[in-house]
Coordinates of C-alpha atoms in Angstrom, one line a residue:
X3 CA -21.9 54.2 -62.6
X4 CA -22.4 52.0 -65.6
X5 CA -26.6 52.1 -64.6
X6 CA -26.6 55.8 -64.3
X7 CA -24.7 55.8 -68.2
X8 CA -27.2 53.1 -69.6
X9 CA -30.4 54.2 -68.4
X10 CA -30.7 57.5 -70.2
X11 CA -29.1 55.6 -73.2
X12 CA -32.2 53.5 -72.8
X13 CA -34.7 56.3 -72.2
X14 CA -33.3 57.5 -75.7
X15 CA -33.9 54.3 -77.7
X16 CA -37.5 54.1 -76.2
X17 CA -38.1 57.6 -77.7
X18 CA -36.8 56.2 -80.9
X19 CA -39.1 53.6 -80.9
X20 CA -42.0 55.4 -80.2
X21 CA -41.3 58.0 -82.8
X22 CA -40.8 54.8 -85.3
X23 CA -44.6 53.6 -84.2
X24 CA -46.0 57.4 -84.9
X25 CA -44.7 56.8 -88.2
X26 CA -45.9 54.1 -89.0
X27 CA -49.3 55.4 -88.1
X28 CA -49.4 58.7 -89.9
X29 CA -48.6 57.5 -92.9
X30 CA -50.7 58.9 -95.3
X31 CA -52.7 57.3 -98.3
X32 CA -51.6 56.6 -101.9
X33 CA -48.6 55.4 -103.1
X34 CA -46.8 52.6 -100.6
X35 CA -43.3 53.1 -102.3
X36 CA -43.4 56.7 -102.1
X37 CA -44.7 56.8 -98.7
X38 CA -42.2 54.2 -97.5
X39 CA -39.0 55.4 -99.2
X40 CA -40.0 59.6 -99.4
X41 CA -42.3 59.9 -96.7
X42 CA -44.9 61.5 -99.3
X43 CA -42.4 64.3 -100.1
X44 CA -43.8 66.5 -96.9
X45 CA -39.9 67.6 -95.4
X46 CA -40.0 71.1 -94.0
X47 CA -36.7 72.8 -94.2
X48 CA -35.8 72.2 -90.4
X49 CA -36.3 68.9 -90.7
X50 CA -34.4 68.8 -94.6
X51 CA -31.7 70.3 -92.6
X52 CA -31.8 68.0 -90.1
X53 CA -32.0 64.3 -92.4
X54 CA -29.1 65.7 -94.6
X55 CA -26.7 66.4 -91.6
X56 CA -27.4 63.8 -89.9
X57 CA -27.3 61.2 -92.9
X58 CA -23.8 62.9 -94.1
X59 CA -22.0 63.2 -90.4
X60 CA -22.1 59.3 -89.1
X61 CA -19.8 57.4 -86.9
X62 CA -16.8 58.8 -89.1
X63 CA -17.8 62.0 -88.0
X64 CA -18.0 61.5 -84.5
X65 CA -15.7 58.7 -83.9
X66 CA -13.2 58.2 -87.2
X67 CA -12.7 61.8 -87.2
X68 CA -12.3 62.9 -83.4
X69 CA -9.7 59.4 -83.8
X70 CA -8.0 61.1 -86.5
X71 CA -7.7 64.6 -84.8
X72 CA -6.5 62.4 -81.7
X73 CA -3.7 61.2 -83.5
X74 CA -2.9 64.3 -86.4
X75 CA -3.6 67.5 -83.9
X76 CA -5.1 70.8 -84.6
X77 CA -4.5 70.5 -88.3
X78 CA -6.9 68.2 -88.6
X79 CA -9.3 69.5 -86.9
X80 CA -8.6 72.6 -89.6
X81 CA -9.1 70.2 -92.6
X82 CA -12.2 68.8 -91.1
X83 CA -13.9 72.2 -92.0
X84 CA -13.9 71.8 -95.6
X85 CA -17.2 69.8 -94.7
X86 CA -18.7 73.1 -94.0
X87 CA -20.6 73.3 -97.3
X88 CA -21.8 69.8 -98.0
X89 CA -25.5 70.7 -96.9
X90 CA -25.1 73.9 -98.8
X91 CA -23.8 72.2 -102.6
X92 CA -26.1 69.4 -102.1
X93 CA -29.1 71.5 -102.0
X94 CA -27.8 74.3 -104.2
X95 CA -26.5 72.3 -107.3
X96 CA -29.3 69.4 -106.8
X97 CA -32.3 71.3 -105.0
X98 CA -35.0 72.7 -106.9
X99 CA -34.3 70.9 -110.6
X100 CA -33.8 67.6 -108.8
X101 CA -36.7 67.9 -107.3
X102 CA -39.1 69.1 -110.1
X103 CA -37.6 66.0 -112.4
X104 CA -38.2 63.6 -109.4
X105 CA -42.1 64.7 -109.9
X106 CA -42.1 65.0 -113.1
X107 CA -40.9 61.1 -113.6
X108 CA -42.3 60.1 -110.7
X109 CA -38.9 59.0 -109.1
X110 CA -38.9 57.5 -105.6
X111 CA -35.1 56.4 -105.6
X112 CA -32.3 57.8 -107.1
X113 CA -31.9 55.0 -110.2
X114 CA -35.4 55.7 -110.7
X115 CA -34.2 59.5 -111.8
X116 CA -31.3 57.9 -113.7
X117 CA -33.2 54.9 -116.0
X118 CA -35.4 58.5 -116.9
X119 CA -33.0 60.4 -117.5
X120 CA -30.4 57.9 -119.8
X121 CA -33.3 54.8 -120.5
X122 CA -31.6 52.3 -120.1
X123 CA -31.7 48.9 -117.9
X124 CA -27.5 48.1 -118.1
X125 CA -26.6 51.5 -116.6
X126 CA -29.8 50.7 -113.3
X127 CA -28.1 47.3 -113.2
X128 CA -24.6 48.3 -112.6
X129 CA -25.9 51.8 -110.2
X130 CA -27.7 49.4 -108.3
X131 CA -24.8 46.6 -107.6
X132 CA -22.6 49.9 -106.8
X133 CA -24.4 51.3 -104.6
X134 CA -25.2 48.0 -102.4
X135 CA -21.8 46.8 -102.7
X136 CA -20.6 50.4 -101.1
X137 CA -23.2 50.5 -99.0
X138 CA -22.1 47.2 -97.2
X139 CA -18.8 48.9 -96.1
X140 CA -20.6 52.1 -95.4
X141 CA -23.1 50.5 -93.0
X142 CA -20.7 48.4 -91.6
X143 CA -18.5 51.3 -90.3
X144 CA -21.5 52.7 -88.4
X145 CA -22.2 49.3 -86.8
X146 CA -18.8 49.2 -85.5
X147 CA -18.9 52.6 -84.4
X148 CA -22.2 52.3 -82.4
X149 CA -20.5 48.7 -80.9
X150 CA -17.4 50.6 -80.1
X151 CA -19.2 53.6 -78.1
X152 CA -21.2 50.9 -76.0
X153 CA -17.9 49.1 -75.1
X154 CA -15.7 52.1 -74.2
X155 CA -18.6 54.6 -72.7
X156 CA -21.0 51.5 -70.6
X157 CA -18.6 48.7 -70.7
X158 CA -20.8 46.6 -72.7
X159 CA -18.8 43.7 -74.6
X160 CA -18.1 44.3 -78.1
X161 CA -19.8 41.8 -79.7
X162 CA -23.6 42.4 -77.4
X163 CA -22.9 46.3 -78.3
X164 CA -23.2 45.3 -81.7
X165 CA -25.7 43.2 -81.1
X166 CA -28.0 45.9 -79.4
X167 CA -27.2 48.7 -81.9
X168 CA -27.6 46.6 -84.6
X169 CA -31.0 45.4 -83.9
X170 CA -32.5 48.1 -82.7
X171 CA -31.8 50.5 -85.8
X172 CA -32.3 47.3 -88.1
X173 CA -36.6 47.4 -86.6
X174 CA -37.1 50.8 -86.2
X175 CA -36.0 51.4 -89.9
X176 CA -37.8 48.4 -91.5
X177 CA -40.9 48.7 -89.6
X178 CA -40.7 53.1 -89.6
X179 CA -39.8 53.7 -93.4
X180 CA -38.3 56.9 -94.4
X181 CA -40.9 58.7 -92.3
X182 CA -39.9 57.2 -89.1
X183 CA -36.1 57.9 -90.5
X184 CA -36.7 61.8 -91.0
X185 CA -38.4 62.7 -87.6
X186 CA -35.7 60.7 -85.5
X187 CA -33.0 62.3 -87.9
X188 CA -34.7 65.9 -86.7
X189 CA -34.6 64.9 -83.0
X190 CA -31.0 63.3 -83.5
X191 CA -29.2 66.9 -84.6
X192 CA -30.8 68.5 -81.7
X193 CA -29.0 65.3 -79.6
X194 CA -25.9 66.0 -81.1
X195 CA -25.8 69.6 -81.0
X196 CA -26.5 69.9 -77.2
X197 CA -23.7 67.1 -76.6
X198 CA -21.2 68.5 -78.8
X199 CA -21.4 71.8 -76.9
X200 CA -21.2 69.8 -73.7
X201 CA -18.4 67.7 -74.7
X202 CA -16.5 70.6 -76.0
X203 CA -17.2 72.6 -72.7
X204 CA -16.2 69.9 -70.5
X205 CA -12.7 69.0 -72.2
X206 CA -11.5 72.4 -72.6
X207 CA -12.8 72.9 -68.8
X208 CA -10.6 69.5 -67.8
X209 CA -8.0 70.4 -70.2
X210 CA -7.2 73.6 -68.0
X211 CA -8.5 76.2 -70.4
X212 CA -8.0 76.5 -74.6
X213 CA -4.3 78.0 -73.8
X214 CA -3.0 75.9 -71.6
X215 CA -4.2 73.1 -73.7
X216 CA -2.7 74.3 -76.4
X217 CA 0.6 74.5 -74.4
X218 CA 0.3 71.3 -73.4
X219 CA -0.9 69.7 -76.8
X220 CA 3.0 71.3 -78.1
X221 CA 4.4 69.9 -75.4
X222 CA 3.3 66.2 -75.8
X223 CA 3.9 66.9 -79.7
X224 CA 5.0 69.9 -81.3
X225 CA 3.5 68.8 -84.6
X226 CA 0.3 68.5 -83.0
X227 CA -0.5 72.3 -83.3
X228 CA 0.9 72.3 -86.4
X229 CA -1.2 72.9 -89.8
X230 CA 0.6 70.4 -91.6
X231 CA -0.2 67.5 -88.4
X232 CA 1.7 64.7 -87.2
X233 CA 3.8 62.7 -90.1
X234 CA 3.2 66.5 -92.3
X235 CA -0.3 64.2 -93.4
X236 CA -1.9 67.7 -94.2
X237 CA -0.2 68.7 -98.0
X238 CA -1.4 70.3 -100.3
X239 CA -2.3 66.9 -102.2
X240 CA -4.2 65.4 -99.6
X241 CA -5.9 68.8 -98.7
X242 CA -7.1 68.9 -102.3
X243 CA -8.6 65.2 -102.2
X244 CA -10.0 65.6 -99.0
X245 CA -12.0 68.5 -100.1
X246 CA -13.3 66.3 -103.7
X247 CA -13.9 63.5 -100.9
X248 CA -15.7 64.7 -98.0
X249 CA -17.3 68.3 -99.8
X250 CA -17.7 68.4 -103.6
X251 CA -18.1 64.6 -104.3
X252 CA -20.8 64.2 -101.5
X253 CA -23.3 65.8 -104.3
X254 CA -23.1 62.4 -106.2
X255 CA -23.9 60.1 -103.0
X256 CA -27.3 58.9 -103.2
X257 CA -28.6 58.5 -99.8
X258 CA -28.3 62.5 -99.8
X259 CA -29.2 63.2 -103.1
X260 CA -32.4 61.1 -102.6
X261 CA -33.0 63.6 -99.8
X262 CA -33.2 66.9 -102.5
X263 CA -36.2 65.0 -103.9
X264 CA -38.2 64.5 -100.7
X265 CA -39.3 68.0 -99.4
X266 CA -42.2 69.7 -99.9
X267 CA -41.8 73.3 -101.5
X268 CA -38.9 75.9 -102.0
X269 CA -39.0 77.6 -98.9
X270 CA -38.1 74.2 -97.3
X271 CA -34.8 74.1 -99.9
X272 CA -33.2 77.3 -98.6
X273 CA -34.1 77.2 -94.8
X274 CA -32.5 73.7 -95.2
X275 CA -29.3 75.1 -96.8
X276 CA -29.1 77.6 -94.0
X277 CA -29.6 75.7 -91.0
X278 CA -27.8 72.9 -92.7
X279 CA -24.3 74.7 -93.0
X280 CA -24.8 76.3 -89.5
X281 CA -25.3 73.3 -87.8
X282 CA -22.6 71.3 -90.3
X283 CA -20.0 73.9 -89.2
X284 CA -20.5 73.4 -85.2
X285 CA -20.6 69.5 -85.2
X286 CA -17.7 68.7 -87.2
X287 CA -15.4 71.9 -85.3
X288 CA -16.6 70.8 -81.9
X289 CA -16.6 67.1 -82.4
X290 CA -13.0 67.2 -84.0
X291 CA -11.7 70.0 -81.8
X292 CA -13.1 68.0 -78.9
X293 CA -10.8 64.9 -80.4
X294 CA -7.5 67.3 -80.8
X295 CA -7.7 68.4 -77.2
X296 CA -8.5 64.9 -75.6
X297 CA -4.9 64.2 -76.5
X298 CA -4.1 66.3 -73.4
X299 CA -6.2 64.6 -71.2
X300 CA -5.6 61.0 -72.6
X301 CA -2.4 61.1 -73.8
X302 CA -2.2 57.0 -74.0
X303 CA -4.5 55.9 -76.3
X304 CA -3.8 53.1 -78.2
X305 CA -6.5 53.1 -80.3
X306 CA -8.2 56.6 -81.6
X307 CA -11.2 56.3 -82.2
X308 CA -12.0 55.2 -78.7
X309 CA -11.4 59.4 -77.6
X310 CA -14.7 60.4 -77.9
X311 CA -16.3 57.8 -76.1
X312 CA -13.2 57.7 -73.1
X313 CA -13.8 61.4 -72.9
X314 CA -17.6 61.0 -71.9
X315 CA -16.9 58.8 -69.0
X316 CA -13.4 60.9 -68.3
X317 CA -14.9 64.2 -68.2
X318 CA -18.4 64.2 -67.9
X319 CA -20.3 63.2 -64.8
X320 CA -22.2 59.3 -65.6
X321 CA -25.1 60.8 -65.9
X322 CA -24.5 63.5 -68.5
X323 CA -22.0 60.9 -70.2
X324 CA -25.2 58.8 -70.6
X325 CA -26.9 61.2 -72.0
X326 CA -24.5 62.5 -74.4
X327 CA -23.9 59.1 -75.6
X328 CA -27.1 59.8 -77.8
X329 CA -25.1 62.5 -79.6
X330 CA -22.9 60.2 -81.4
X331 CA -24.9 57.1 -81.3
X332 CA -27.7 59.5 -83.0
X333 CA -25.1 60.4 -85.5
X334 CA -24.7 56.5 -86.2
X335 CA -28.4 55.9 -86.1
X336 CA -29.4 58.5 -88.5
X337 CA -26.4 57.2 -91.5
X338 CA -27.6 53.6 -90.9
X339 CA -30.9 54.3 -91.4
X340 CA -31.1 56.6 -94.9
X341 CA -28.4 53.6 -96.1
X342 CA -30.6 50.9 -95.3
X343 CA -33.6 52.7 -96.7
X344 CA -31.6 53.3 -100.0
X345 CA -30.5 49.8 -100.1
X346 CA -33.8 48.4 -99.9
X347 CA -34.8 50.6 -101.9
X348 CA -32.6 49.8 -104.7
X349 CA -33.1 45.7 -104.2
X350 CA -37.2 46.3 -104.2
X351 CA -38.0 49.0 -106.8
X352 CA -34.8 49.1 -109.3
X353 CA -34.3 45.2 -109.5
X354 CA -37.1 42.9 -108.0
X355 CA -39.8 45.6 -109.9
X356 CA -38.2 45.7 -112.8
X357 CA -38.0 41.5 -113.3
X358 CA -41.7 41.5 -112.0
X359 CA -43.6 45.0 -112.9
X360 CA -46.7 43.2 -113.0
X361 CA -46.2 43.3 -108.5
X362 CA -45.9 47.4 -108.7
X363 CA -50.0 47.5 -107.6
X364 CA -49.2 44.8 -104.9
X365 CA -48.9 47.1 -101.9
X366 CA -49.4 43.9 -99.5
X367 CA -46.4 42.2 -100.8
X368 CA -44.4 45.6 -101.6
X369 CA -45.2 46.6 -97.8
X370 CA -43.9 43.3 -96.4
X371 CA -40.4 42.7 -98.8
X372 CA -39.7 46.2 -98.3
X373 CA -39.8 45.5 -94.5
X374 CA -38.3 41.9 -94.4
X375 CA -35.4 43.0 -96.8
X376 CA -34.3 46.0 -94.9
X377 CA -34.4 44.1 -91.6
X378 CA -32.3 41.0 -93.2
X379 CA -30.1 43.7 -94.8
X380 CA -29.4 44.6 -90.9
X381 CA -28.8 41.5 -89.7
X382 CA -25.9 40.8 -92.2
X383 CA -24.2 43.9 -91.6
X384 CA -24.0 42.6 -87.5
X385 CA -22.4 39.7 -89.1
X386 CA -19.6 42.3 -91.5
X387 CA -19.0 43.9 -88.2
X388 CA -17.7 41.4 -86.2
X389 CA -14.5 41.9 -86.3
X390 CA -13.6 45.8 -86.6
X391 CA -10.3 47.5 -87.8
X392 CA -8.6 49.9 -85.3
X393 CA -9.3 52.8 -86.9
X394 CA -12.5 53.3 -89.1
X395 CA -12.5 56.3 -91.0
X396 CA -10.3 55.2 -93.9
X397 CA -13.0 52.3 -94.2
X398 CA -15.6 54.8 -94.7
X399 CA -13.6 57.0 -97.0
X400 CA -13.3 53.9 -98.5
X401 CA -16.8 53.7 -99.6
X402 CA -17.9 57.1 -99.9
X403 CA -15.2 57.4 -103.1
X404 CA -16.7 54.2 -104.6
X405 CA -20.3 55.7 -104.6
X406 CA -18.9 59.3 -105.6
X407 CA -16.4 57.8 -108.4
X408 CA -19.6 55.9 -109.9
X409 CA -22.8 58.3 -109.2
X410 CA -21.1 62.1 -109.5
X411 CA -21.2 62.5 -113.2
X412 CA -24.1 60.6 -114.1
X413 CA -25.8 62.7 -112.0
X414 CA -24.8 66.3 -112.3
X415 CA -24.1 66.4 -115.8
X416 CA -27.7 64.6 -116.4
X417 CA -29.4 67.5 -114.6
X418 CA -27.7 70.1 -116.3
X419 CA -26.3 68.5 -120.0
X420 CA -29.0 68.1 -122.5
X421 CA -26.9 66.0 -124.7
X422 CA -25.9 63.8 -122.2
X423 CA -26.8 60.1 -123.1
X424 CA -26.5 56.5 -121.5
X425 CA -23.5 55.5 -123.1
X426 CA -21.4 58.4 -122.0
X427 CA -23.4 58.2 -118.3
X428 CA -22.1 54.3 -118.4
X429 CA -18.7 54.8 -119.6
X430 CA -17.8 57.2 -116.8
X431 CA -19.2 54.6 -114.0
X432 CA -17.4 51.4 -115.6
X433 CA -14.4 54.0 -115.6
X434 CA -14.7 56.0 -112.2
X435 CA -15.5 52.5 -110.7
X436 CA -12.4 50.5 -112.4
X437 CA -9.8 53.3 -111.7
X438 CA -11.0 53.7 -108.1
X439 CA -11.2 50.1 -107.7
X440 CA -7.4 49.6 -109.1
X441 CA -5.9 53.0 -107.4
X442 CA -7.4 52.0 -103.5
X443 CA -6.8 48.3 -104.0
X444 CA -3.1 48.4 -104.9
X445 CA -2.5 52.0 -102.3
X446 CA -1.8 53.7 -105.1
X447 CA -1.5 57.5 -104.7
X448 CA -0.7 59.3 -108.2
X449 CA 1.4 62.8 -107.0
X450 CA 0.0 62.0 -103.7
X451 CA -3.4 62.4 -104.6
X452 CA -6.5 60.1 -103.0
X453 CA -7.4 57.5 -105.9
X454 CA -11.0 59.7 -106.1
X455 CA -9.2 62.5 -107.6
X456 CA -7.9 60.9 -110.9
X457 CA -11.0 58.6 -110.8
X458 CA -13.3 61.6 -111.2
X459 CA -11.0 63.3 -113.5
X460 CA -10.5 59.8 -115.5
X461 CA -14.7 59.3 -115.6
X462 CA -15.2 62.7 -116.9
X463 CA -13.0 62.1 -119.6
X464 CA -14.6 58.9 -120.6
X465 CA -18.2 61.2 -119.9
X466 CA -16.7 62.8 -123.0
X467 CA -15.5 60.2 -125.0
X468 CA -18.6 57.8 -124.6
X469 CA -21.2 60.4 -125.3
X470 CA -20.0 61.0 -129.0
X471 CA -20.9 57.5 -129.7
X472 CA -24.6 57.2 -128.0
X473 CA -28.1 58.6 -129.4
X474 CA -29.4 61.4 -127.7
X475 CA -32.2 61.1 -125.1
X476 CA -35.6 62.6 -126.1
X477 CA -36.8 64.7 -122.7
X478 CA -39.8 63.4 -121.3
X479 CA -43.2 65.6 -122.1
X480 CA -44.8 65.3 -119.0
X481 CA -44.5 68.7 -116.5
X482 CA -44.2 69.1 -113.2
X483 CA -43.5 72.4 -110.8
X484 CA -42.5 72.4 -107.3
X485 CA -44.5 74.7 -104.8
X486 CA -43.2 78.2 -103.5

């Protein structure tokens, strides 16, 4: 049984390998950086689609959050839809001017678009230790969750999960670049559509039918059908900073905004905003739905995030199991890989470039530290994954409120305030980063509220307040359009 799970699991990560070696070989001419980090701005909108829901909906989507709807019920499974319009406000309040500044400056990462827009070195310096210090816990949570799905689903230890999952997505990034990173993201949705509908099917089919597993879920728990969940989790407060957490705050994270400055023209914007909310909508209600119901089929877990992967093996015959353990595995995959990318990013072109500009023409050198650093960047996060909490999803809400809390504002109002200058842009990091810091590190909840909420409200204040005292920024003269 364990073979007949492997084997396609196998099949799967050959196919991402060889997709990795196309990559590399169709890389076209020109700029290494922009090649390596943008894949030479070519994204279609099926594939735009594709790299931003896949980078958004990782292992907290398909093992956190089927964990969570384990232990809350039906009402989670309810707030999890919020995420509905992620792809949607990403593309729509970013898209087409994010895109046109990129070109016009020339921007390959995201601190590239900042240090034009605000000029100035302190505020790149403090994005760029943000972002990899978040980034650690980020990318840590999907190690674990890959480690965790080979240990429940194929009864791999733990630690030679990790091991496995680790390295394999550490080479395939650092030798594919952001190329290799797209088309596997593009194959991975259509991996995680197909299981998610076969998941779903399959539990509601063992479950006895939707109504009688409703019956039973009220049975177990009457709470568990309840809107308001187990332990009344679900208020009003928590609904409010979910929906800043997981929906309008994912605008400022910059592994998806330095998607909206990748693709090619403006048809690829709004095909990728459609497809994008269709196929957000059906992963995260089957995925979580799929987690509410398992409770009636496993009603003795004593750890949740292990229900997704106990389902496969429960419900599914081995076969199928293996092959649906792509789905979340490719959800894993495809949010280690745009984090690594970004991470190297930032340590190669916003810090070692900017102590040694004279290497910018270097492509030699440039091609192997970008490659060597993302791979050693992969190795230490198998090392931060060693020993995993019981349930990950507050880890990686965790993180996604430290990048949010420092990038959101510096980011939207520089697209869309003129008078916006560095010292208001770096008072509302120092702030949104201090405040979320102190709220999360001492479980403080102000009126109940996640510590993002008044960190976002606290930053924009100090937006305010900072920009009276800083010199305006003179636009830059040089043009750029972005193709129909």
């Amino acid at each position: 049984m364990v073979a007949e799970i492997i084997l396609p699991l196998l099949g799967y990560l050959l196919l991402i390998a060889a997709l990795s070696v196309y990559a590399m070989r169709k890389r076209r001419e020109g700029s290494f950086l922009n090649e390596y980090f943008l894949g030479g701005r070519s994204m279609g909108g099926f594939v735009l689609a594709m790299t931003l829901t896949t980078t958004y909906i990782s292992a907290s989507s398909f093992i956190g959050g089927p964990g969570a709807a384990y232990k809350y019920g039906l009402g989670w499974v309810l707030l999890a839809m919020v995420q509905v319009p992620t792809v949607w406000l990403s593309l729509g309040v970013l898209g087409k001017k994010f895109a046109i500044l990129a070109r016009r400056y020339n921007a390959v990462t995201l601190n590239d678009m900042l240090y034009a827009r605000y000029r100035s070195p302190l505020l790149v310096w403090l994005a760029s230790l943000s972002l990899l210090v978040a980034f650690i816990g980020a990318m840590t949570v999907q190690f674990i969750g890959g480690a965790r799905l080979l240990e429940t689903a194929a009864g791999v230890p733990y630690d030679s999960g990790l091991l496995i999952f680790g390295g394999t997505v550490a080479l395939y990034t650092a030798f594919g670049g952001f190329r290799a990173s797209v088309l596997n993201d593009a194959m991975q949705g259509l991996v995680m559509l197909i299981g998610t509908f076969l998941l779903l099917f399959a539990v509601i089919h063992a479950a006895g039918g939707m109504h009688v597993a409703i019956d039973k879920l009220q049975h177990i728990d009457p709470r568990l059908v309840s809107p308001q969940g187990v332990d009344n989790i679900i208020n009003p407060a928590f609904l409010a900073s979910f929906s800043v957490l997981v929906c309008f705050g994912v605008i400022g994270l910059p592994h998806t905004a330095v998607r909206c400055i990748s693709y090619k023209d403006s048809k690829a914007v709004h095909l990728g905003m459609l497809i994008g909310t269709v196929v957000v909508a059906v992963l995260m209600g089957g995925m979580h739905l799929a987690g509410a119901l398992g409770r009636v089929i496993l009603p003795d877990l004593t750890i949740p995030d292990r229900v997704i992967p106990t389902l496969m093996i429960t419900v599914l015959p081995p076969i199928a199991a293996g092959i649906f353990l792509a789905a979340p595995m490719a959800a894993i995959m495809s949010t280690i890989n745009a984090q690594l990318l970004q991470s190297s990013a930032t340590i190669v072109k916003d810090l070692y470039l900017r102590i040694r500009p004279q290497q910018l023409e270097n492509e030699p050198l440039l091609r192997r530290l970008s490659g060597t650093i993302t791979l050693i960047l992969g190795l230490l996060l198998l090392l931060a994954a060693w020993n995993p909490p019981d349930m990950i999803i507050w880890l990686n809400l965790l993180a996604f409120g430290g990048l949010e809390a420092v990038f959101l504002w510096p980011l939207v109002l520089g697209l869309y305030w003129e008078k916006a200058n560095a010292a208001g842009a770096l008072s509302a990091m120092i702030c949104g980063a201090g405040i979320y810091i102190l709220l999360a590190s001492l479980h403080l909840q102000i009126w109940g509220f996640h510590p993002i909420v008044p960190a976002l409200l606290l930053s924009l204040a100090a937006f305010m307040v900072g920009n009276v005292f800083g010199r305006p920024i003179s636009p830059s003269r040089a043009t750029a359009t972005l193709p129909e």
